[in-house]
mmCIF file of C-alpha atoms in Angstrom:
data_model
loop_
_atom_site.group_PDB
_atom_site.id
_atom_site.type_symbol
_atom_site.label_atom_id
_atom_site.label_comp_id
_atom_site.label_asym_id
_atom_site.label_seq_id
_atom_site.Cartn_x
_atom_site.Cartn_y
_atom_site.Cartn_z
ATOM 1 C CA LEU L 765 97.056 67.119 68.152
ATOM 2 C CA ALA L 766 95.155 67.000 64.759
ATOM 3 C CA SER L 767 91.894 67.811 66.702
ATOM 4 C CA ILE L 768 93.287 70.909 68.409
ATOM 5 C CA LEU L 769 95.852 72.368 66.002
ATOM 6 C CA PRO L 770 95.643 73.190 62.332
ATOM 7 C CA PRO L 771 97.064 70.244 60.157
ATOM 8 C CA SER L 772 100.041 72.235 58.920
ATOM 9 C CA LEU L 773 101.261 72.828 62.461
ATOM 10 C CA VAL L 774 101.011 69.283 63.833
ATOM 11 C CA LYS L 775 104.189 68.054 62.158
ATOM 12 C CA ARG L 776 106.122 70.958 63.558
ATOM 13 C CA VAL L 777 104.967 70.275 67.149
ATOM 14 C CA GLN L 778 105.649 66.586 66.712
ATOM 15 C CA ALA L 779 109.182 67.477 65.483
ATOM 16 C CA GLY L 780 109.793 69.216 68.758
ATOM 17 C CA GLU L 781 109.522 72.949 67.778
ATOM 18 C CA LYS L 782 109.116 74.859 71.004
ATOM 19 C CA THR L 783 108.167 78.166 69.432
ATOM 20 C CA ILE L 784 105.771 78.278 66.537
ATOM 21 C CA SER L 785 104.692 81.786 65.521
ATOM 22 C CA PHE L 786 104.080 83.662 62.311
ATOM 23 C CA GLU L 787 102.515 86.898 61.138
ATOM 24 C CA VAL L 788 99.540 87.209 58.738
ATOM 25 C CA GLN L 789 99.166 90.400 56.907
ATOM 26 C CA SER L 790 95.303 90.238 56.867
ATOM 27 C CA ALA L 791 92.664 87.947 58.272
ATOM 28 C CA THR L 792 88.934 87.948 58.641
ATOM 29 C CA ILE L 793 87.767 86.936 62.079
ATOM 30 C CA VAL L 794 84.359 85.786 63.240
ATOM 31 C CA PHE L 795 82.983 85.420 66.757
ATOM 32 C CA MET L 796 79.598 83.745 67.437
ATOM 33 C CA ASP L 797 77.632 83.686 70.781
ATOM 34 C CA ILE L 798 74.283 82.254 71.818
ATOM 35 C CA VAL L 799 71.881 85.065 72.892
ATOM 36 C CA SER L 800 70.662 84.841 76.550
ATOM 37 C CA PHE L 801 72.878 81.810 77.117
ATOM 38 C CA THR L 802 73.067 82.052 80.912
ATOM 39 C CA PRO L 803 69.274 81.845 81.476
ATOM 40 C CA TRP L 804 68.976 79.144 78.866
ATOM 41 C CA CYS L 805 71.575 77.107 80.780
ATOM 42 C CA GLY L 806 69.752 77.593 84.011
ATOM 43 C CA SER L 807 66.471 76.075 82.623
ATOM 44 C CA LEU L 808 68.043 72.740 81.485
ATOM 45 C CA PRO L 809 70.005 69.862 82.920
ATOM 46 C CA ALA L 810 73.773 69.773 82.299
ATOM 47 C CA ALA L 811 73.509 66.741 79.932
ATOM 48 C CA ALA L 812 70.953 68.494 77.657
ATOM 49 C CA ILE L 813 73.190 71.715 77.492
ATOM 50 C CA MET L 814 76.229 69.887 76.538
ATOM 51 C CA SER L 815 74.333 67.735 73.982
ATOM 52 C CA THR L 816 72.791 70.745 72.312
ATOM 53 C CA LEU L 817 76.090 72.696 72.233
ATOM 54 C CA ASN L 818 77.848 69.613 70.730
ATOM 55 C CA LYS L 819 75.274 69.191 68.001
ATOM 56 C CA LEU L 820 75.467 72.974 67.232
ATOM 57 C CA PHE L 821 79.298 73.128 67.145
ATOM 58 C CA LYS L 822 79.472 70.070 64.816
ATOM 59 C CA LEU L 823 77.232 71.928 62.407
ATOM 60 C CA PHE L 824 79.539 75.066 62.806
ATOM 61 C CA ASP L 825 82.577 72.793 62.223
ATOM 62 C CA ALA L 826 81.081 71.438 58.964
ATOM 63 C CA SER L 827 80.273 74.966 57.787
ATOM 64 C CA THR L 828 83.782 76.130 58.585
ATOM 65 C CA ALA L 829 85.188 73.217 56.655
ATOM 66 C CA SER L 830 83.052 74.229 53.680
ATOM 67 C CA GLN L 831 85.048 77.509 53.269
ATOM 68 C CA PRO L 832 88.563 76.779 51.827
ATOM 69 C CA THR L 833 90.386 79.678 53.653
ATOM 70 C CA MET L 834 88.794 79.204 57.038
ATOM 71 C CA THR L 835 90.190 77.679 60.221
ATOM 72 C CA LYS L 836 88.424 77.021 63.529
ATOM 73 C CA ILE L 837 90.374 78.756 66.279
ATOM 74 C CA LYS L 838 88.464 77.646 69.482
ATOM 75 C CA CYS L 839 85.424 77.512 71.473
ATOM 76 C CA ILE L 840 85.044 79.204 74.948
ATOM 77 C CA GLY L 841 81.598 78.062 76.567
ATOM 78 C CA ASP L 842 79.021 79.076 74.114
ATOM 79 C CA CYS L 843 81.419 81.194 71.982
ATOM 80 C CA TYR L 844 82.729 79.900 68.662
ATOM 81 C CA MET L 845 85.789 81.648 66.978
ATOM 82 C CA ALA L 846 87.074 81.122 63.584
ATOM 83 C CA ALA L 847 89.105 82.992 60.953
ATOM 84 C CA GLY L 848 89.758 83.119 57.290
ATOM 85 C CA GLY L 849 93.114 83.826 55.549
ATOM 86 C CA ILE L 850 95.371 82.601 58.331
ATOM 87 C CA PHE L 851 97.052 79.843 56.284
ATOM 88 C CA ASP L 852 96.718 81.269 52.790
ATOM 89 C CA LYS L 853 99.878 81.160 50.645
ATOM 90 C CA VAL L 854 98.702 84.200 48.943
ATOM 91 C CA ASN L 855 96.665 86.578 51.091
ATOM 92 C CA GLN L 856 93.460 87.687 49.360
ATOM 93 C CA PRO L 857 91.337 89.710 51.794
ATOM 94 C CA ALA L 858 88.292 89.956 49.511
ATOM 95 C CA VAL L 859 88.314 86.164 49.273
ATOM 96 C CA HIS L 860 88.496 85.336 53.057
ATOM 97 C CA ALA L 861 86.092 88.284 53.837
ATOM 98 C CA LYS L 862 83.510 86.754 51.497
ATOM 99 C CA GLU L 863 84.039 83.280 52.863
ATOM 100 C CA VAL L 864 83.669 84.245 56.515
ATOM 101 C CA VAL L 865 80.552 86.300 55.799
ATOM 102 C CA THR L 866 79.182 83.226 53.909
ATOM 103 C CA PHE L 867 80.150 81.120 56.902
ATOM 104 C CA GLY L 868 78.145 83.459 59.165
ATOM 105 C CA LEU L 869 75.058 83.088 57.127
ATOM 106 C CA LEU L 870 75.515 79.343 57.103
ATOM 107 C CA ALA L 871 75.843 79.300 60.857
ATOM 108 C CA ILE L 872 72.581 81.074 61.188
ATOM 109 C CA GLU L 873 70.965 78.410 58.888
ATOM 110 C CA ASN L 874 72.538 75.804 61.124
ATOM 111 C CA VAL L 875 70.914 77.313 64.247
ATOM 112 C CA THR L 876 67.551 77.373 62.490
ATOM 113 C CA GLN L 877 67.933 73.801 61.398
ATOM 114 C CA LEU L 878 68.964 72.557 65.011
ATOM 115 C CA ASN L 879 65.938 74.446 66.496
ATOM 116 C CA LYS L 880 63.606 72.480 64.243
ATOM 117 C CA GLU L 881 65.277 69.226 65.101
ATOM 118 C CA ILE L 882 65.312 69.647 68.813
ATOM 119 C CA GLY L 883 62.320 71.921 69.441
ATOM 120 C CA GLU L 884 64.333 74.837 70.725
ATOM 121 C CA SER L 885 64.481 78.654 69.902
ATOM 122 C CA LEU L 886 68.150 79.388 70.123
ATOM 123 C CA ARG L 887 69.512 82.489 68.466
ATOM 124 C CA ILE L 888 73.159 83.564 67.858
ATOM 125 C CA ARG L 889 74.877 86.870 67.339
ATOM 126 C CA VAL L 890 77.616 86.855 64.633
ATOM 127 C CA GLY L 891 80.357 89.467 64.361
ATOM 128 C CA VAL L 892 82.879 89.736 61.521
ATOM 129 C CA ASN L 893 85.995 91.995 61.039
ATOM 130 C CA THR L 894 88.884 92.068 58.651
ATOM 131 C CA GLY L 895 92.209 93.489 59.467
ATOM 132 C CA GLY L 896 95.891 92.856 60.270
ATOM 133 C CA PRO L 897 98.632 92.217 60.757
ATOM 134 C CA ILE L 898 97.731 89.233 63.032
ATOM 135 C CA VAL L 899 100.234 87.260 65.033
ATOM 136 C CA ALA L 900 99.439 83.448 65.086
ATOM 137 C CA GLY L 901 101.104 80.655 66.824
ATOM 138 C CA VAL L 902 101.032 77.687 69.240
ATOM 139 C CA LEU L 903 100.865 78.407 72.936
ATOM 140 C CA GLY L 904 101.656 75.824 75.631
ATOM 141 C CA GLY L 905 103.458 72.478 75.664
ATOM 142 C CA LYS L 906 101.615 69.631 77.244
ATOM 143 C CA LYS L 907 98.265 71.010 76.220
ATOM 144 C CA PRO L 908 99.019 73.244 73.153
ATOM 145 C CA THR L 909 96.390 75.648 71.780
ATOM 146 C CA PHE L 910 96.481 77.628 68.546
ATOM 147 C CA GLU L 911 95.963 81.406 69.150
ATOM 148 C CA ILE L 912 95.693 84.495 67.126
ATOM 149 C CA ILE L 913 96.400 87.944 68.491
ATOM 150 C CA GLY L 914 95.851 91.425 67.261
ATOM 151 C CA PRO L 915 93.578 94.518 67.289
ATOM 152 C CA ALA L 916 91.456 93.237 64.410
ATOM 153 C CA ILE L 917 90.364 90.355 66.832
ATOM 154 C CA ASN L 918 89.136 92.815 69.422
ATOM 155 C CA MET L 919 87.023 94.548 66.713
ATOM 156 C CA ALA L 920 85.522 91.256 65.711
ATOM 157 C CA GLN L 921 84.485 90.676 69.362
ATOM 158 C CA GLN L 922 82.959 94.075 69.476
ATOM 159 C CA MET L 923 80.919 93.242 66.243
ATOM 160 C CA GLU L 924 79.572 90.191 67.885
ATOM 161 C CA HIS L 925 78.982 91.828 71.355
ATOM 162 C CA ASN L 926 77.031 94.601 69.634
ATOM 163 C CA GLY L 927 75.351 92.384 66.993
ATOM 164 C CA VAL L 928 71.781 91.864 66.151
ATOM 165 C CA PRO L 929 70.517 88.263 66.758
ATOM 166 C CA MET L 930 70.430 86.046 63.607
ATOM 167 C CA GLU L 931 72.148 88.706 61.293
ATOM 168 C CA VAL L 932 75.854 88.908 60.414
ATOM 169 C CA HIS L 933 77.249 92.147 61.852
ATOM 170 C CA ILE L 934 80.240 93.411 59.957
ATOM 171 C CA SER L 935 82.602 96.264 60.212
ATOM 172 C CA ARG L 936 83.441 98.784 57.532
ATOM 173 C CA SER L 937 86.516 96.969 56.473
ATOM 174 C CA VAL L 938 84.539 93.907 55.685
ATOM 175 C CA TYR L 939 81.816 95.841 53.979
ATOM 176 C CA GLU L 940 84.413 97.517 51.603
ATOM 177 C CA LEU L 941 85.732 93.867 50.675
ATOM 178 C CA ILE L 942 82.331 92.402 50.026
ATOM 179 C CA TYR L 943 80.561 95.411 48.540
ATOM 180 C CA GLY L 944 78.948 94.590 45.139
ATOM 181 C CA ASP L 945 79.085 90.884 45.793
ATOM 182 C CA SER L 946 75.879 88.774 46.125
ATOM 183 C CA PHE L 947 75.079 89.554 49.702
ATOM 184 C CA SER L 948 71.981 91.629 50.978
ATOM 185 C CA VAL L 949 73.674 94.285 53.121
ATOM 186 C CA LYS L 950 72.077 97.070 54.945
ATOM 187 C CA GLU L 951 73.637 99.950 56.909
ATOM 188 C CA ARG L 952 73.427 99.571 60.622
ATOM 189 C CA GLY L 953 74.622 103.131 61.302
ATOM 190 C CA THR L 954 77.320 104.301 63.873
ATOM 191 C CA ILE L 955 77.661 102.318 67.023
ATOM 192 C CA GLU L 956 79.909 102.828 70.013
ATOM 193 C CA VAL L 957 82.688 100.392 70.576
ATOM 194 C CA LYS L 958 85.829 100.424 72.750
ATOM 195 C CA GLY L 959 88.013 102.915 71.116
ATOM 196 C CA GLY L 960 85.217 105.160 69.607
ATOM 197 C CA ASN L 961 82.416 105.191 67.187
ATOM 198 C CA VAL L 962 82.444 103.022 63.987
ATOM 199 C CA GLN L 963 80.198 102.475 61.041
ATOM 200 C CA THR L 964 78.824 98.992 60.755
ATOM 201 C CA TYR L 965 76.489 97.028 58.520
ATOM 202 C CA LEU L 966 74.186 93.936 58.748
ATOM 203 C CA VAL L 967 74.146 91.111 56.263
ATOM 204 C CA THR L 968 71.037 89.044 56.111
ATOM 205 C CA SER L 969 71.199 86.730 53.175
ATOM 206 C CA LYS L 970 72.749 86.043 49.779
ATOM 207 C CA LYS L 971 70.697 87.437 46.911
ATOM 208 C CA GLU L 972 69.288 84.807 44.705
#
């Protein structure tokens, strides 16, 4: 259970709670995906694909753990999903937005590092959005999963889907929370997402 659920929920599941759900006023969600994953898969044996993904996700897990407000949500194929602020006793959007953007930059460094180690040229798209409220909870009995639900998650997916490889693509809400911090941010312009046009930004690094 400890490997698939956040630690604070394990005891509740073990105690026999059937319905575990709660609302989070604000969270920052990140989605990451490998660019051109399908053709890359087609060019390698299964063992090499799984080995590479395993190494990459271990690096992502370590980067997630380095940010105090962050929780890994799940992996679906080559997609990695995490969030900041889900379990904060005091919800501070500016804090979890900054941490998740920092995580995105670390993840890009992780990919660069792994490419050097294994002689690959993998690239990822990173999309980040802050919003709420979010519904969080445990779904399933014999094989429980921790899930988060809400419109803010859909926008984070759109940020990833429309992102620029090896840059952190953020929504306006994230930009407003990290503006004036130590990030190098440039305006992406208006992009079309499900639901209309939105203003977005790209984060490339932390200023020294």
